[in-house]
C-alpha cells in the first residue's frame, strides 16, 4: 500500500490539532532508527486489512456526508437496543407502584436488595464482556445478549416469590453488562475523538427517552391488570421483555462490525474512516492487537481511577433518580397513574439538554465544562428536593436532577475514551470505569428507603455526596491533563528531543510524547 505522505485532507485543515496529526504522520524523521519494512507496513496497515486502498482526499462536505452515512447505519439500532436496555433495568420502579411490592411481600429493604443484586452482577461482568466483543464480533455478541436479557425480562413477569425476583435480577445484570461498555467501545473504533460525544449522546439519549416511555407504557399497561390472572407489574415485565427479544432479533440482521469490514461502505470510504481514526492525535496510529500488557496498562493508569470517581459522581444520582422517580413523585400527593405520567416531562427535558451538551462539547472539543454544568444542575435539583419546599417546587427540582445526570453522562464516558490510546487498553479501561463506577448504582439502590418518605433525606443527601465527589475530582483531572500537555509541548520543542520509533510510540499509546489529552 502506498503511503499518503503527499496527501493533505482539506476537511481537517480547519482544525489545528488535526493538521498537526497529518504533519506528524508525514514527518519522515519520526522513523529515524526504525526504517524496517515491517514497521512501515504496520503504520499503513488499515485495521489489519492491508488490501484497502489509500485514503481518498475529501472536502469537509464529503467527510460530513460520509459520517452521516455511518450514523444512519449504526445509530438507530444501537439507540433502540439501549432504549430497551434502560427500560428493562429501570421499569421495576414503575412495577413497584403496580403491585410488585404487595404481591411478592417485599417488606423492609427487600425491594432495595433486589435492585442491588442487579448492579453487583452487572458490574462484575462488564470488563470480561468488553474483552469478548472484538473476538466474537459486535454484530453477533450485542444482538445475542439483547435477546438473552429480553428473555430474562419476560420471565421476570412470572416470578412468584422474593428469592425468584433476586435470582432473575442477578441474571438480568449479567446479560445486560455487555451492552453499554461494548457499544461505547465499538463507537470509539468508528469515530475520531472530536466526534465521539455527540454519537454517544445520540445513543445514550435513548436512556432518557426510556424514562419517558417507561412512564407512558406503565400507565397504559396498568389497564391490563388482572388479565390472565396477572397484575399490572407482571405485564410490564412480560410485554417489554418480548419487545426486547424482537429488537435483538432485528439487530442480528442490521448490526455491522468494524470499519475495515463494513460492506455498506466502499473500499475507499472504509480506508478513510480507518485512517481518520487510527491517526487521530497520533503520528503512527494505535495498537490494534491484543497483549496482556494492555490489561496491565489499564489497571495501572492513574487517570482511569480518577475517572471512576467522576463516573460515580454522575451515575449514582442517575440511577438514584431513575429508579425512584415514580415513588418520589408519588409522595407529592399524586395518584399512582398520575405519578407515572408525571415522570415523562423531566425525561423529555433531559433529552433536549443531553443532545445540546453533546453537540456543543464536540463542537468546541471540551468535555469537563459540560460535566461540571451537569453537576451544578444536580446540586440545584437535589438541594430543592431535600428541603421542605412545596410539592410543586420539588417537582420542578426533579427536572434538574434528571437533566443534570443524563446530560452529563455521555461526556463522562467519552472523556476517558478520548484519552486512552490503543484499542484493547481503551476497551479494558472504559469497562473498568463503567464496571466499577456502576457500584454507585448499588449504593443508590439502597438509600431511598420507604421509611424516609416523603423527604428522603438520606437518599438525597447521599446523592449530594456524589455530586461533591465530582466537584473535587474533575478539577484534579483538568489540572493534571493541562500540566502533562504543557510538559509534552515543551519537550517536543527542545532541539535534542528523543526520537522514538513508530513501534515504540504505538506501544506507549496515550503515554507517547506526541499524544495530547482532551479536557
Coordinates of C-alpha atoms in Angstrom, one line a residue:
X1 CA 0.0 0.0 0.0
X2 CA 1.4 3.4 -1.0
X3 CA 2.0 5.8 1.8
X4 CA 0.0 9.1 1.8
X5 CA 2.8 11.3 2.7
X6 CA 2.0 13.9 0.0
X7 CA -1.7 13.9 0.6
X8 CA -3.5 16.5 2.5
X9 CA -7.1 16.5 3.7
X10 CA -8.9 19.8 3.3
X11 CA -11.6 18.6 5.7
X12 CA -9.0 18.7 8.5
X13 CA -7.4 21.9 7.6
X14 CA -9.7 24.0 9.7
X15 CA -8.6 22.2 12.9
X16 CA -5.1 22.9 14.1
X17 CA -4.9 19.8 16.2
X18 CA -5.8 17.6 13.3
X19 CA -3.4 19.4 11.0
X20 CA -0.7 18.5 13.5
X21 CA -1.7 14.9 13.2
X22 CA -1.2 14.9 9.5
X23 CA 2.1 16.8 9.7
X24 CA 3.4 14.3 12.2
X25 CA 2.3 11.4 10.1
X26 CA 4.2 12.9 7.2
X27 CA 7.3 13.6 9.2
X28 CA 10.0 11.2 7.9
X29 CA 12.2 12.0 10.8
X30 CA 9.8 10.2 13.0
X31 CA 11.1 6.9 11.6
X32 CA 14.7 7.6 12.4
X33 CA 16.3 4.4 13.6
X34 CA 13.3 2.3 12.7
X35 CA 13.1 2.1 8.9
X36 CA 12.3 -1.6 8.7
X37 CA 9.7 -2.7 6.1
X38 CA 7.7 -4.4 8.8
X39 CA 7.3 -1.2 10.8
X40 CA 6.5 1.0 7.9
X41 CA 3.9 -1.6 6.8
X42 CA 2.3 -1.6 10.3
X43 CA 1.8 2.2 10.1
X44 CA -0.2 1.8 6.9
X45 CA -1.9 -1.4 7.7
X46 CA -5.5 -0.3 7.9
X47 CA -7.3 -2.1 10.7
X48 CA -5.4 -5.3 9.9
X49 CA -6.6 -5.2 6.3
X50 CA -3.7 -4.1 4.0
X51 CA -5.9 -4.7 1.0
X52 CA -7.7 -1.4 1.4
X53 CA -6.7 1.3 -1.0
X54 CA -5.1 4.6 0.2
X55 CA -7.5 7.0 1.9
X56 CA -9.1 9.5 -0.6
X57 CA -8.9 13.2 -0.4
X58 CA -12.3 14.6 1.0
X59 CA -13.7 18.0 1.3
X60 CA -15.4 19.0 4.6
X61 CA -18.8 18.4 3.0
X62 CA -17.8 15.0 1.7
X63 CA -16.4 14.0 5.1
X64 CA -19.6 15.1 6.8
X65 CA -21.7 13.2 4.3
X66 CA -19.6 10.0 4.9
X67 CA -20.1 10.2 8.7
X68 CA -23.8 10.8 8.2
X69 CA -23.9 7.6 6.2
X70 CA -22.2 5.8 9.1
X71 CA -24.6 7.5 11.6
X72 CA -27.6 6.3 9.7
X73 CA -26.4 2.7 9.6
X74 CA -25.1 2.5 13.2
X75 CA -27.0 4.8 15.5
X76 CA -30.7 3.8 15.1
X77 CA -30.3 0.2 16.0
X78 CA -27.8 0.9 18.8
X79 CA -30.2 3.6 20.2
X80 CA -33.2 1.3 20.1
X81 CA -31.2 -1.5 21.8
X82 CA -30.1 0.8 24.6
X83 CA -33.6 2.2 25.0
X84 CA -34.9 -1.2 25.8
X85 CA -31.8 -2.0 28.0
X86 CA -32.5 1.0 30.2
X87 CA -36.3 0.4 30.0
X88 CA -35.8 -3.1 31.2
X89 CA -33.5 -2.3 34.1
X90 CA -35.5 0.7 35.3
X91 CA -39.1 -0.5 34.8
X92 CA -39.0 -2.1 38.2
X93 CA -39.6 1.4 39.6
X94 CA -42.9 1.5 37.7
X95 CA -43.7 -2.0 38.6
X96 CA -43.3 -1.1 42.3
X97 CA -46.4 1.1 42.0
X98 CA -48.4 -1.6 40.1
X99 CA -48.5 -4.2 42.9
X100 CA -45.0 -5.8 42.8
X101 CA -44.2 -5.0 46.5
X102 CA -47.6 -6.2 47.7
X103 CA -47.8 -9.5 45.7
X104 CA -44.2 -10.6 46.4
X105 CA -44.3 -9.4 50.1
X106 CA -41.3 -7.1 49.7
X107 CA -41.2 -5.9 53.3
X108 CA -38.4 -3.9 54.8
X109 CA -35.4 -3.5 52.5
X110 CA -36.2 -6.5 50.2
X111 CA -37.0 -4.2 47.3
X112 CA -33.7 -2.4 47.6
X113 CA -31.8 -5.6 47.9
X114 CA -33.3 -6.8 44.7
X115 CA -32.1 -3.6 43.0
X116 CA -28.7 -4.0 44.4
X117 CA -28.2 -7.6 43.2
X118 CA -28.6 -6.4 39.6
X119 CA -25.8 -3.9 40.0
X120 CA -23.4 -6.4 41.5
X121 CA -23.6 -8.9 38.6
X122 CA -23.8 -6.0 36.1
X123 CA -20.5 -4.5 37.4
X124 CA -18.6 -7.8 37.6
X125 CA -19.3 -8.9 34.0
X126 CA -18.7 -5.6 32.1
X127 CA -14.9 -5.9 31.7
X128 CA -15.0 -9.6 30.5
X129 CA -17.7 -8.8 28.1
X130 CA -15.7 -6.0 26.5
X131 CA -12.7 -8.3 26.0
X132 CA -15.1 -10.7 24.2
X133 CA -16.5 -8.1 21.9
X134 CA -13.8 -8.0 19.3
X135 CA -13.3 -11.7 19.2
X136 CA -17.0 -12.6 19.0
X137 CA -17.9 -9.7 16.6
X138 CA -20.2 -6.9 17.7
X139 CA -22.8 -7.9 15.1
X140 CA -23.3 -11.2 16.9
X141 CA -22.4 -10.5 20.5
X142 CA -24.6 -7.4 21.1
X143 CA -27.8 -8.9 19.5
X144 CA -27.2 -12.1 21.4
X145 CA -27.1 -10.5 24.8
X146 CA -30.1 -8.4 23.8
X147 CA -32.2 -11.5 23.1
X148 CA -30.9 -13.1 26.3
X149 CA -31.9 -10.2 28.6
X150 CA -35.2 -9.8 26.8
X151 CA -36.0 -13.4 27.6
X152 CA -34.9 -12.9 31.2
X153 CA -37.1 -9.8 31.5
X154 CA -40.1 -11.8 30.2
X155 CA -39.5 -14.5 32.8
X156 CA -39.4 -11.8 35.5
X157 CA -43.1 -11.2 34.9
X158 CA -43.7 -14.7 36.1
X159 CA -41.9 -14.8 39.4
X160 CA -43.9 -15.6 42.5
X161 CA -41.5 -15.1 45.4
X162 CA -38.8 -12.7 46.6
X163 CA -35.9 -15.2 46.1
X164 CA -37.0 -15.8 42.5
X165 CA -37.0 -12.0 41.9
X166 CA -33.5 -11.7 43.2
X167 CA -32.2 -14.5 41.0
X168 CA -33.8 -13.1 37.9
X169 CA -32.4 -9.6 38.7
X170 CA -28.9 -11.2 39.0
X171 CA -29.3 -12.9 35.6
X172 CA -30.5 -9.6 34.1
X173 CA -27.4 -7.8 35.3
X174 CA -25.1 -10.5 33.8
X175 CA -26.9 -10.3 30.4
X176 CA -27.1 -6.5 30.2
X177 CA -23.5 -6.0 31.3
X178 CA -22.0 -6.1 27.9
X179 CA -24.2 -3.6 26.0
X180 CA -23.3 -0.2 27.3
X181 CA -19.5 -0.6 27.6
X182 CA -19.5 -2.6 24.4
X183 CA -21.3 0.0 22.4
X184 CA -19.2 2.9 23.7
X185 CA -16.0 0.9 22.9
X186 CA -17.5 0.0 19.5
X187 CA -18.2 3.6 18.6
X188 CA -14.7 4.6 19.7
X189 CA -13.4 2.4 16.9
X190 CA -15.5 4.2 14.3
X191 CA -15.3 7.9 15.2
X192 CA -12.4 10.3 15.9
X193 CA -12.2 11.8 19.3
X194 CA -13.8 15.1 18.4
X195 CA -16.9 13.3 17.0
X196 CA -17.4 10.8 19.8
X197 CA -19.5 12.5 22.4
X198 CA -22.3 13.5 20.1
X199 CA -22.6 9.9 18.9
X200 CA -22.6 8.6 22.5
X201 CA -25.2 11.3 23.2
X202 CA -27.4 10.1 20.3
X203 CA -27.0 6.6 21.7
X204 CA -27.4 7.4 25.4
X205 CA -30.3 9.8 24.7
X206 CA -32.3 6.6 24.3
X207 CA -31.9 6.1 28.0
X208 CA -33.6 9.4 28.9
X209 CA -36.3 8.6 26.3
X210 CA -36.7 5.2 28.0
X211 CA -37.5 7.0 31.2
X212 CA -40.3 8.9 29.4
X213 CA -41.6 5.8 27.6
X214 CA -41.5 3.8 30.8
X215 CA -44.0 6.0 32.5
X216 CA -46.3 6.1 29.5
X217 CA -46.1 2.3 29.0
X218 CA -46.6 1.6 32.6
X219 CA -49.7 3.9 32.5
X220 CA -51.1 2.0 29.5
X221 CA -50.2 -1.5 30.7
X222 CA -51.8 -0.8 34.1
X223 CA -55.2 -1.3 32.4
X224 CA -54.2 -5.0 31.7
X225 CA -54.0 -5.7 35.4
X226 CA -56.0 -8.9 36.1
X227 CA -55.6 -10.3 32.6
X228 CA -54.7 -14.0 32.7
X229 CA -54.6 -13.7 36.4
X230 CA -51.6 -11.4 36.4
X231 CA -51.3 -8.0 38.0
X232 CA -50.1 -4.9 36.1
X233 CA -46.4 -5.3 37.2
X234 CA -46.2 -8.7 35.6
X235 CA -47.4 -7.4 32.3
X236 CA -44.9 -4.5 32.4
X237 CA -42.1 -7.1 32.5
X238 CA -43.6 -9.5 30.1
X239 CA -44.6 -7.1 27.3
X240 CA -41.4 -5.1 27.5
X241 CA -39.3 -8.3 27.6
X242 CA -41.0 -9.6 24.4
X243 CA -40.3 -6.3 22.7
X244 CA -36.7 -6.5 23.6
X245 CA -36.4 -10.0 22.1
X246 CA -37.8 -8.7 18.9
X247 CA -35.3 -5.8 18.8
X248 CA -32.4 -8.2 19.4
X249 CA -33.6 -10.4 16.6
X250 CA -33.8 -7.4 14.2
X251 CA -30.3 -6.4 15.3
X252 CA -28.9 -9.7 14.1
X253 CA -29.7 -8.6 10.5
X254 CA -28.8 -4.9 10.9
X255 CA -25.7 -4.7 13.0
X256 CA -22.2 -4.3 11.4
X257 CA -18.8 -5.0 12.8
X258 CA -15.7 -2.8 12.2
X259 CA -14.9 -0.1 9.6
X260 CA -12.5 -2.2 7.6
X261 CA -15.1 -4.9 7.0
X262 CA -18.2 -2.7 6.6
X263 CA -19.9 -3.8 3.4
X264 CA -22.2 -0.7 3.3
X265 CA -19.1 1.4 2.6
X266 CA -16.9 1.5 -0.5
X267 CA -13.3 0.3 0.0
X268 CA -12.2 4.0 -0.3
X269 CA -14.7 5.0 2.4
X270 CA -13.6 2.2 4.7
X271 CA -10.0 3.3 4.2
X272 CA -10.7 6.9 5.0
X273 CA -12.6 6.1 8.2
X274 CA -10.0 3.6 9.5
X275 CA -7.2 6.1 8.7
X276 CA -9.1 9.0 10.2
X277 CA -9.5 7.1 13.5
X278 CA -6.1 5.3 13.5
X279 CA -4.1 8.5 13.2
X280 CA -6.4 10.6 15.4
X281 CA -3.9 12.6 17.5
X282 CA -1.1 10.1 16.8
X283 CA 1.6 10.2 14.2
X284 CA 1.9 6.4 13.9
X285 CA -1.6 5.1 14.7
X286 CA -2.5 2.9 17.7
X287 CA -2.0 -0.7 18.6
X288 CA -4.8 -3.0 17.5
X289 CA -3.7 -6.4 18.6
X290 CA -4.2 -8.0 22.0
X291 CA -1.4 -8.4 24.5
X292 CA -1.6 -8.9 28.3
X293 CA 0.3 -5.7 28.9
X294 CA -2.7 -3.8 27.6
X295 CA -4.7 -5.1 30.5
X296 CA -1.9 -4.3 32.9
X297 CA -1.6 -0.8 31.5
X298 CA -5.3 -0.1 32.0
X299 CA -5.3 -1.3 35.6
X300 CA -2.2 0.8 36.5
X301 CA -3.3 4.0 34.7
X302 CA -3.9 6.8 37.2
X303 CA -6.4 8.6 35.0
X304 CA -8.8 5.6 34.8
X305 CA -9.2 5.5 38.6
X306 CA -9.9 9.2 38.8
X307 CA -12.4 8.8 36.0
X308 CA -14.1 6.1 38.0
X309 CA -14.8 8.6 40.8
X310 CA -16.1 11.2 38.3
X311 CA -18.3 8.5 36.7
X312 CA -19.7 7.6 40.1
X313 CA -20.5 11.3 40.8
X314 CA -22.9 11.2 37.8
X315 CA -24.1 7.7 37.6
X316 CA -25.0 7.5 41.3
X317 CA -27.5 10.3 41.0
X318 CA -28.6 9.0 37.6
X319 CA -29.7 5.6 39.0
X320 CA -31.0 7.1 42.2
X321 CA -33.4 9.4 40.3
X322 CA -34.3 6.9 37.6
X323 CA -35.1 4.0 39.9
X324 CA -37.1 6.1 42.4
X325 CA -38.6 9.0 40.5
X326 CA -42.1 7.4 40.3
X327 CA -42.0 6.8 44.1
X328 CA -40.7 10.3 44.8
X329 CA -43.4 12.0 42.7
X330 CA -46.0 9.7 44.3
X331 CA -45.0 11.3 47.7
X332 CA -46.0 14.7 46.3
X333 CA -49.7 13.6 46.7
X334 CA -50.5 12.4 43.2
X335 CA -52.3 9.1 42.4
X336 CA -50.3 6.1 41.0
X337 CA -51.5 6.7 37.4
X338 CA -50.7 10.4 37.5
X339 CA -47.3 9.8 39.1
X340 CA -46.4 7.5 36.2
X341 CA -47.4 10.2 33.7
X342 CA -45.6 13.0 35.6
X343 CA -42.3 11.1 35.1
X344 CA -42.4 11.9 31.4
X345 CA -41.7 15.7 31.2
X346 CA -38.4 15.6 33.2
X347 CA -37.0 12.9 30.9
X348 CA -38.1 14.8 27.8
X349 CA -36.3 17.9 29.2
X350 CA -33.3 15.8 30.0
X351 CA -33.1 14.5 26.4
X352 CA -33.1 18.0 25.0
X353 CA -30.3 19.1 27.4
X354 CA -28.3 15.9 26.7
X355 CA -28.3 16.5 22.9
X356 CA -27.4 20.2 23.4
X357 CA -24.5 19.3 25.6
X358 CA -23.2 16.6 23.3
X359 CA -23.4 18.7 20.2
X360 CA -21.5 21.7 21.7
X361 CA -19.0 19.5 23.5
X362 CA -17.8 18.1 20.2
X363 CA -18.1 21.4 18.5
X364 CA -15.7 23.1 20.9
X365 CA -13.7 19.9 21.8
X366 CA -14.1 20.2 25.5
X367 CA -15.6 17.7 27.9
X368 CA -15.2 18.9 31.5
X369 CA -17.2 22.2 31.3
X370 CA -20.4 20.3 30.4
X371 CA -19.9 17.7 33.1
X372 CA -19.5 20.5 35.6
X373 CA -22.7 22.1 34.3
X374 CA -24.5 18.8 34.9
X375 CA -23.2 18.7 38.4
X376 CA -24.4 22.2 39.0
X377 CA -27.9 21.1 37.8
X378 CA -27.8 18.1 40.2
X379 CA -26.8 20.3 43.1
X380 CA -29.8 22.6 42.5
X381 CA -32.2 19.7 42.0
X382 CA -31.3 17.6 45.0
X383 CA -30.9 20.7 47.2
X384 CA -34.5 21.6 46.3
X385 CA -35.8 18.0 47.0
X386 CA -34.0 17.6 50.3
X387 CA -35.6 20.8 51.5
X388 CA -39.1 21.2 52.9
X389 CA -40.3 23.1 49.8
X390 CA -43.9 22.7 48.4
X391 CA -44.6 19.8 46.2
X392 CA -44.8 21.9 43.0
X393 CA -41.3 23.3 43.7
X394 CA -39.9 19.8 44.4
X395 CA -41.4 18.5 41.1
X396 CA -39.6 21.4 39.4
X397 CA -36.4 20.2 41.1
X398 CA -36.7 16.8 39.6
X399 CA -36.2 18.3 36.2
X400 CA -32.7 19.4 37.3
X401 CA -32.0 16.0 38.9
X402 CA -32.9 14.1 35.7
X403 CA -31.4 16.5 33.2
X404 CA -28.1 17.0 35.2
X405 CA -27.3 13.3 35.4
X406 CA -28.4 12.2 32.0
X407 CA -26.9 15.2 30.1
X408 CA -23.5 14.9 31.8
X409 CA -23.2 11.2 31.4
X410 CA -22.1 11.0 27.7
X411 CA -19.3 13.5 28.4
X412 CA -18.0 11.4 31.4
X413 CA -17.7 8.3 29.2
X414 CA -16.3 9.9 26.1
X415 CA -13.8 12.0 28.1
X416 CA -12.0 8.8 29.2
X417 CA -12.4 7.2 25.8
X418 CA -10.8 10.2 24.2
X419 CA -7.7 10.0 26.5
X420 CA -6.9 6.3 26.1
X421 CA -4.8 5.1 23.1
X422 CA -4.6 1.5 22.0
X423 CA -7.8 -0.4 21.1
X424 CA -7.6 -3.0 23.9
X425 CA -6.3 -0.6 26.6
X426 CA -9.3 1.6 25.7
X427 CA -11.7 -1.3 25.8
X428 CA -10.4 -2.5 29.2
X429 CA -10.1 1.0 30.6
X430 CA -13.7 2.0 29.7
X431 CA -15.0 -1.3 31.0
X432 CA -13.2 -0.6 34.3
X433 CA -14.6 2.9 34.5
X434 CA -18.2 1.7 33.8
X435 CA -18.0 -1.5 35.7
X436 CA -16.5 -0.2 39.0
X437 CA -18.3 3.1 38.7
X438 CA -21.7 1.4 38.5
X439 CA -21.3 0.2 42.0
X440 CA -22.5 3.7 42.9
X441 CA -25.8 2.4 41.4
X442 CA -25.8 -0.3 44.0
X443 CA -25.4 2.4 46.7
X444 CA -28.2 4.5 45.1
X445 CA -30.5 1.4 45.2
X446 CA -30.4 1.3 49.0
X447 CA -30.6 4.9 50.2
X448 CA -34.2 5.9 49.1
X449 CA -35.9 3.9 51.9
X450 CA -39.6 3.7 52.3
X451 CA -39.5 4.9 55.9
X452 CA -37.7 8.1 54.8
X453 CA -40.6 9.3 52.6
X454 CA -41.6 11.9 51.7
X455 CA -38.4 13.9 52.0
X456 CA -35.9 11.0 51.6
X457 CA -33.3 13.0 53.5
X458 CA -30.8 10.1 53.5
X459 CA -31.2 9.4 49.8
X460 CA -31.0 13.0 48.6
X461 CA -28.1 13.6 51.0
X462 CA -26.1 10.6 49.5
X463 CA -26.8 12.0 46.0
X464 CA -25.4 15.4 47.1
X465 CA -22.3 13.5 48.4
X466 CA -21.8 12.0 44.9
X467 CA -22.1 15.5 43.4
X468 CA -19.4 16.7 45.8
X469 CA -17.1 14.0 44.7
X470 CA -17.4 15.2 41.1
X471 CA -16.7 18.8 42.1
X472 CA -13.4 17.6 43.7
X473 CA -12.0 15.3 41.1
X474 CA -13.0 16.9 37.8
X475 CA -10.7 19.9 38.6
X476 CA -7.9 17.4 39.6
X477 CA -8.2 15.7 36.2
X478 CA -8.3 19.0 34.4
X479 CA -5.2 20.4 36.1
X480 CA -3.3 17.1 35.5
X481 CA -4.1 17.0 31.8
X482 CA -3.1 20.6 31.3
X483 CA 0.2 20.1 33.1
X484 CA 1.0 16.9 31.1
X485 CA 0.1 18.5 27.8
X486 CA 2.2 21.6 28.6
X487 CA 5.2 19.4 29.6
X488 CA 4.9 17.4 26.3
X489 CA 4.7 20.6 24.3
X490 CA 7.9 21.9 26.0
X491 CA 9.7 18.6 25.5
X492 CA 8.8 18.5 21.8
X493 CA 10.2 22.0 21.3
X494 CA 13.6 21.0 22.6
X495 CA 16.2 20.6 19.7
X496 CA 17.6 17.5 21.4
X497 CA 14.3 15.8 21.9
X498 CA 14.5 12.0 21.9
X499 CA 13.3 10.4 18.6
X500 CA 11.3 7.3 19.2
X501 CA 10.5 4.6 16.6
X502 CA 6.9 4.1 15.3
X503 CA 6.7 0.8 17.2
X504 CA 7.8 2.5 20.4
X505 CA 5.2 5.3 20.0
X506 CA 2.4 2.8 19.4
X507 CA 3.4 0.8 22.5
X508 CA 3.3 3.9 24.6
X509 CA -0.2 4.8 23.5
X510 CA -1.5 7.8 25.4
X511 CA 1.8 8.0 27.2
X512 CA 3.6 8.8 24.0
X513 CA 5.2 12.3 23.7
X514 CA 3.0 13.1 20.7
X515 CA -0.3 12.3 22.4
X516 CA -2.3 15.2 23.8
X517 CA -5.1 14.8 26.4
X518 CA -8.5 16.3 25.9
X519 CA -10.1 18.2 28.8

